C-alpha cells in the first residue's frame, strides 16, 4: 500500500496522483482536518465547476449557523490550499470569495482519474475492496453520506465495466491466466453474476481445466437456487453443455503456443 494520499505512476515527474480509493491510516500531511480530506474528495469526484462557499459550508457543517460554518470552511480551505500547492501544484485549487474550484486542466491528478484507463489498477482496487474516501462516512451529515454512497456506487460500476471489458479482451486474445484472474475478481464482487461465471468457465477451458469450469457452474447453480430460487440462464447452461461434450478439445493459449515455438526453434 502507498502512504495516505499517494499512489504510483507519477513519481518520476515529482508528484504522484493523490490516492482517494482505500483506507487511510491518517490524513496526509500537511492536512490537519479530516473535513479537508473529505472536501478534496468532494471536489475531485464532481465535474469541474465553482462551488459556492455557503453550499460547501452547510454540506460539511449542517448543524451550525451560516456564519460559524463559513468560518470553519475558511480554516479548512486555508489548510487544504497548502496541501494542494505541495501535492498537486499552485494552480489546482482555486479559492475565491464567491466559491471554490478544482482545476485539473486535463491532468490526471487523482487515482480516480486514471483507474478507468488502467485495467490492472482497476482490478487491484476491486480485489482489495477499496472504497472511495474510506473512513470518511462520519465526517459530516446525512447529505454528505448520501453523496458519498452515490459516488461509491458509481465508481464501483465504472470500475466493474473496465474489468469486464479487460477480461473479455483477454479471453478473445487467448490470455487465459490474466482472464482467469480478472474473472475471479469479478465473481468475488458479485457471486450471482452469471456473466462473470461464464468468463471464469471460459478461462478455465483455455487452461484445459474442464473439471474446474464445471465446478464454477456447480457453485453458481447452487448459489442461485439457494439464495434466489432460480436456475442458471440458458446461455450458462449451453456453455456447460458445450464443456461436457465428448468431442471438446481445449483451445490453444496464444502465449503458450508462442513459447513452444520459441523453444522448438
Tab-separated table of C-alpha atoms in Angstrom:
chain	number	residue	atom	x	y	z
A	1	UNK	CA	0.000	0.000	0.000
A	2	UNK	CA	1.051	3.573	-0.584
A	3	UNK	CA	1.250	6.346	2.010
A	4	UNK	CA	-2.103	8.096	2.520
A	5	UNK	CA	-2.856	10.455	-0.329
A	6	UNK	CA	-0.237	8.996	-2.670
A	7	UNK	CA	-0.105	6.445	-5.477
A	8	UNK	CA	2.266	5.035	-8.069
A	9	UNK	CA	2.787	6.265	-11.590
A	10	UNK	CA	3.913	9.892	-11.451
A	11	UNK	CA	6.795	9.734	-9.001
A	12	UNK	CA	9.272	10.284	-11.806
A	13	UNK	CA	7.541	13.580	-12.587
A	14	UNK	CA	7.886	14.707	-8.995
A	15	UNK	CA	4.247	14.358	-7.973
A	16	UNK	CA	2.216	11.190	-7.548
A	17	UNK	CA	-1.535	11.059	-8.185
A	18	UNK	CA	-3.427	11.530	-4.958
A	19	UNK	CA	-4.957	8.249	-3.813
A	20	UNK	CA	-8.588	8.646	-2.824
A	21	UNK	CA	-9.508	4.965	-3.069
A	22	UNK	CA	-8.877	2.896	0.022
A	23	UNK	CA	-8.477	3.395	3.728
A	24	UNK	CA	-6.067	5.945	5.146
A	25	UNK	CA	-4.261	5.311	8.428
A	26	UNK	CA	-4.307	9.074	8.830
A	27	UNK	CA	-4.797	12.138	6.691
A	28	UNK	CA	-1.678	13.109	4.737
A	29	UNK	CA	0.486	15.991	5.912
A	30	UNK	CA	0.217	18.929	5.962
A	31	UNK	CA	-3.550	18.411	6.280
A	32	UNK	CA	-4.793	18.691	9.844
A	33	UNK	CA	-8.564	18.424	9.278
A	34	UNK	CA	-10.447	15.291	8.242
A	35	UNK	CA	-13.027	17.549	6.658
A	36	UNK	CA	-10.268	18.932	4.448
A	37	UNK	CA	-9.565	15.455	3.060
A	38	UNK	CA	-13.284	14.834	2.554
A	39	UNK	CA	-13.657	18.214	0.841
A	40	UNK	CA	-10.820	17.389	-1.544
A	41	UNK	CA	-12.569	14.142	-2.461
A	42	UNK	CA	-15.832	16.003	-2.939
A	43	UNK	CA	-14.215	18.458	-5.333
A	44	UNK	CA	-12.275	15.730	-7.165
A	45	UNK	CA	-15.251	13.419	-7.726
A	46	UNK	CA	-17.536	16.017	-9.278
A	47	UNK	CA	-17.421	17.981	-12.522
A	48	UNK	CA	-15.102	20.957	-12.657
A	49	UNK	CA	-17.217	23.893	-11.554
A	50	UNK	CA	-17.192	26.638	-8.957
A	51	UNK	CA	-18.858	25.595	-5.690
A	52	UNK	CA	-20.422	28.412	-3.637
A	53	UNK	CA	-18.784	28.728	-0.247
A	54	UNK	CA	-22.090	28.674	1.597
A	55	UNK	CA	-23.168	25.437	-0.075
A	56	UNK	CA	-19.900	23.765	0.956
A	57	UNK	CA	-20.130	25.153	4.478
A	58	UNK	CA	-23.627	23.836	5.041
A	59	UNK	CA	-22.758	20.455	3.483
A	60	UNK	CA	-19.912	19.870	5.926
A	61	UNK	CA	-21.310	21.730	8.976
A	62	UNK	CA	-25.094	21.318	8.685
A	63	UNK	CA	-25.550	21.595	12.444
A	64	UNK	CA	-24.020	25.091	12.623
A	65	UNK	CA	-25.298	28.503	11.705
A	66	UNK	CA	-24.138	30.023	8.427
A	67	UNK	CA	-21.595	32.401	9.961
A	68	UNK	CA	-19.854	29.732	12.047
A	69	UNK	CA	-19.953	27.197	9.200
A	70	UNK	CA	-18.320	29.719	6.853
A	71	UNK	CA	-15.635	30.455	9.434
A	72	UNK	CA	-14.857	26.743	9.766
A	73	UNK	CA	-14.769	26.365	5.988
A	74	UNK	CA	-12.279	29.237	5.709
A	75	UNK	CA	-9.935	27.496	8.173
A	76	UNK	CA	-10.219	24.158	6.362
A	77	UNK	CA	-9.662	25.763	2.954
A	78	UNK	CA	-6.545	27.549	4.165
A	79	UNK	CA	-5.052	24.238	5.265
A	80	UNK	CA	-6.280	22.380	2.165
A	81	UNK	CA	-4.798	25.012	-0.117
A	82	UNK	CA	-1.399	24.448	1.486
A	83	UNK	CA	-1.681	20.701	0.874
A	84	UNK	CA	-2.788	21.147	-2.738
A	85	UNK	CA	0.079	23.516	-3.502
A	86	UNK	CA	2.589	20.953	-2.233
A	87	UNK	CA	0.998	17.816	-3.682
A	88	UNK	CA	-0.812	18.988	-6.826
A	89	UNK	CA	0.657	22.331	-7.785
A	90	UNK	CA	-0.087	26.020	-7.198
A	91	UNK	CA	-2.807	26.339	-9.826
A	92	UNK	CA	-5.105	23.431	-8.931
A	93	UNK	CA	-7.223	24.628	-6.006
A	94	UNK	CA	-8.794	27.980	-6.797
A	95	UNK	CA	-10.248	29.661	-3.700
A	96	UNK	CA	-12.173	32.889	-4.321
A	97	UNK	CA	-14.656	34.959	-2.363
A	98	UNK	CA	-17.567	33.647	-4.427
A	99	UNK	CA	-16.575	29.991	-4.482
A	100	UNK	CA	-14.090	27.143	-4.628
A	101	UNK	CA	-12.984	25.279	-7.736
A	102	UNK	CA	-10.622	22.406	-8.555
A	103	UNK	CA	-8.841	22.841	-11.899
A	104	UNK	CA	-7.348	19.724	-13.467
A	105	UNK	CA	-6.566	21.279	-16.863
A	106	UNK	CA	-6.564	17.810	-18.408
A	107	UNK	CA	-4.148	16.367	-15.848
A	108	UNK	CA	-4.705	13.061	-14.043
A	109	UNK	CA	-4.217	14.353	-10.515
A	110	UNK	CA	-6.077	11.613	-8.644
A	111	UNK	CA	-6.217	7.838	-8.802
A	112	UNK	CA	-9.883	8.030	-9.810
A	113	UNK	CA	-8.762	9.890	-12.951
A	114	UNK	CA	-6.519	7.074	-14.186
A	115	UNK	CA	-8.409	3.996	-12.982
A	116	UNK	CA	-10.822	3.951	-15.958
A	117	UNK	CA	-7.776	3.873	-18.252
A	118	UNK	CA	-5.774	1.334	-16.238
A	119	UNK	CA	-7.464	-2.103	-16.105
A	120	UNK	CA	-4.736	-3.539	-13.893
A	121	UNK	CA	-5.185	-0.808	-11.310
A	122	UNK	CA	-8.971	-1.118	-11.539
A	123	UNK	CA	-8.731	-4.859	-10.834
A	124	UNK	CA	-6.443	-4.203	-7.871
A	125	UNK	CA	-8.952	-1.740	-6.414
A	126	UNK	CA	-11.823	-4.198	-6.877
A	127	UNK	CA	-9.795	-7.086	-5.494
A	128	UNK	CA	-8.753	-5.062	-2.460
A	129	UNK	CA	-12.330	-3.838	-1.961
A	130	UNK	CA	-11.044	-0.276	-1.738
A	131	UNK	CA	-13.747	2.299	-1.092
A	132	UNK	CA	-13.660	5.936	-2.145
A	133	UNK	CA	-12.840	8.160	0.851
A	134	UNK	CA	-12.835	5.153	3.153
A	135	UNK	CA	-13.343	6.078	6.778
A	136	UNK	CA	-14.916	9.445	5.969
A	137	UNK	CA	-18.533	8.356	6.432
A	138	UNK	CA	-18.886	10.214	9.728
A	139	UNK	CA	-17.182	13.443	8.736
A	140	UNK	CA	-20.405	15.356	8.021
A	141	UNK	CA	-24.184	14.986	7.978
A	142	UNK	CA	-26.757	12.927	6.102
A	143	UNK	CA	-26.441	14.882	2.836
A	144	UNK	CA	-22.713	14.191	2.677
A	145	UNK	CA	-23.211	10.495	3.469
A	146	UNK	CA	-25.829	10.236	0.740
A	147	UNK	CA	-23.484	11.877	-1.761
A	148	UNK	CA	-20.609	9.601	-0.709
A	149	UNK	CA	-22.670	6.436	-1.133
A	150	UNK	CA	-23.811	7.578	-4.576
A	151	UNK	CA	-20.245	8.285	-5.717
A	152	UNK	CA	-19.039	4.916	-4.415
A	153	UNK	CA	-21.747	3.061	-6.325
A	154	UNK	CA	-20.956	4.992	-9.499
A	155	UNK	CA	-17.218	4.324	-9.205
A	156	UNK	CA	-17.748	0.635	-8.479
A	157	UNK	CA	-19.961	0.273	-11.549
A	158	UNK	CA	-17.426	2.128	-13.677
A	159	UNK	CA	-14.502	0.043	-12.451
A	160	UNK	CA	-16.543	-3.130	-12.881
A	161	UNK	CA	-17.166	-2.198	-16.504
A	162	UNK	CA	-13.442	-1.601	-17.046
A	163	UNK	CA	-12.633	-5.009	-15.530
A	164	UNK	CA	-15.303	-6.770	-17.605
A	165	UNK	CA	-14.047	-5.308	-20.873
A	166	UNK	CA	-10.481	-6.143	-19.892
A	167	UNK	CA	-11.416	-9.742	-19.093
A	168	UNK	CA	-13.323	-10.126	-22.361
A	169	UNK	CA	-10.330	-8.799	-24.293
A	170	UNK	CA	-8.018	-11.273	-22.570
A	171	UNK	CA	-10.393	-14.138	-23.359
A	172	UNK	CA	-10.560	-13.103	-27.017
A	173	UNK	CA	-6.751	-12.959	-27.157
A	174	UNK	CA	-6.361	-16.375	-25.511
A	175	UNK	CA	-4.561	-14.949	-22.490
A	176	UNK	CA	-6.141	-17.395	-20.111
A	177	UNK	CA	-4.180	-16.685	-16.936
A	178	UNK	CA	-4.957	-12.976	-16.951
A	179	UNK	CA	-8.561	-13.648	-17.944
A	180	UNK	CA	-8.981	-16.106	-15.083
A	181	UNK	CA	-7.557	-13.642	-12.578
A	182	UNK	CA	-9.930	-10.926	-13.784
A	183	UNK	CA	-12.921	-13.288	-13.792
A	184	UNK	CA	-12.172	-14.380	-10.236
A	185	UNK	CA	-12.092	-10.776	-9.038
A	186	UNK	CA	-15.372	-10.019	-10.788
A	187	UNK	CA	-17.055	-13.134	-9.424
A	188	UNK	CA	-15.815	-12.327	-5.942
A	189	UNK	CA	-17.545	-8.951	-6.174
A	190	UNK	CA	-20.821	-10.429	-7.438
A	191	UNK	CA	-21.231	-14.146	-6.768
A	192	UNK	CA	-24.638	-14.309	-8.502
A	193	UNK	CA	-23.497	-12.734	-11.773
A	194	UNK	CA	-23.689	-15.420	-14.432
A	195	UNK	CA	-21.722	-13.382	-16.972
A	196	UNK	CA	-18.784	-13.416	-14.559
A	197	UNK	CA	-19.221	-17.156	-14.013
A	198	UNK	CA	-19.174	-17.743	-17.770
A	199	UNK	CA	-15.984	-15.707	-18.028
A	200	UNK	CA	-14.366	-17.904	-15.382
A	201	UNK	CA	-15.623	-21.065	-17.090
A	202	UNK	CA	-14.153	-19.982	-20.438
A	203	UNK	CA	-10.854	-19.048	-18.816
A	204	UNK	CA	-10.601	-22.456	-17.150
A	205	UNK	CA	-11.374	-24.036	-20.514
A	206	UNK	CA	-8.486	-22.140	-22.008
A	207	UNK	CA	-6.251	-23.822	-19.455
A	208	UNK	CA	-7.742	-27.178	-20.390
A	209	UNK	CA	-9.254	-27.451	-16.898
A	210	UNK	CA	-12.683	-28.818	-17.739
A	211	UNK	CA	-13.421	-30.011	-14.192
A	212	UNK	CA	-12.681	-26.568	-12.769
A	213	UNK	CA	-15.010	-24.966	-15.321
A	214	UNK	CA	-17.780	-27.384	-14.376
A	215	UNK	CA	-17.155	-26.626	-10.692
A	216	UNK	CA	-17.734	-22.919	-11.376
A	217	UNK	CA	-21.100	-23.797	-12.887
A	218	UNK	CA	-21.984	-26.014	-9.925
A	219	UNK	CA	-21.192	-23.230	-7.449
A	220	UNK	CA	-23.261	-20.591	-9.180
A	221	UNK	CA	-26.096	-23.033	-9.757
A	222	UNK	CA	-26.202	-23.758	-6.036
A	223	UNK	CA	-25.951	-20.066	-5.117
A	224	UNK	CA	-28.750	-19.073	-7.485
A	225	UNK	CA	-31.004	-21.902	-6.335
A	226	UNK	CA	-30.456	-21.488	-2.595
A	227	UNK	CA	-30.308	-17.676	-2.422
A	228	UNK	CA	-32.602	-16.552	-5.236
A	229	UNK	CA	-34.671	-19.641	-6.038
A	230	UNK	CA	-33.825	-19.570	-9.759
A	231	UNK	CA	-31.907	-21.713	-12.220
A	232	UNK	CA	-28.946	-20.584	-14.350
A	233	UNK	CA	-29.732	-18.784	-17.576
A	234	UNK	CA	-29.972	-20.656	-20.865
A	235	UNK	CA	-26.667	-19.187	-22.055
A	236	UNK	CA	-24.901	-20.532	-18.975
A	237	UNK	CA	-26.482	-23.978	-19.352
A	238	UNK	CA	-25.482	-24.093	-23.010
A	239	UNK	CA	-21.905	-23.262	-22.089
A	240	UNK	CA	-21.923	-26.128	-19.598
A	241	UNK	CA	-23.281	-28.483	-22.252
A	242	UNK	CA	-20.526	-27.438	-24.654
A	243	UNK	CA	-17.913	-28.024	-21.961
A	244	UNK	CA	-19.238	-31.512	-21.326
A	245	UNK	CA	-19.320	-32.551	-24.986
A	246	UNK	CA	-17.170	-35.610	-25.655
A	247	UNK	CA	-15.544	-34.041	-28.665
A	248	UNK	CA	-14.442	-30.865	-26.927
A	249	UNK	CA	-10.740	-30.004	-27.127
A	250	UNK	CA	-9.030	-27.261	-25.094
A	251	UNK	CA	-8.252	-24.126	-27.129
A	252	UNK	CA	-4.654	-23.120	-27.688
A	253	UNK	CA	-3.223	-20.472	-25.371
A	254	UNK	CA	-1.635	-17.947	-27.720
A	255	UNK	CA	1.119	-17.151	-25.225
A	256	UNK	CA	1.900	-20.816	-24.552
A	257	UNK	CA	1.930	-21.574	-28.269
A	258	UNK	CA	4.420	-18.778	-28.868
A	259	UNK	CA	6.640	-20.072	-26.079
A	260	UNK	CA	6.551	-23.602	-27.505
A	261	UNK	CA	7.532	-22.319	-30.947
A	262	UNK	CA	10.448	-20.404	-29.424
A	263	UNK	CA	11.624	-23.491	-27.518
A	264	UNK	CA	11.311	-25.760	-30.534
A	265	UNK	CA	13.274	-23.271	-32.610
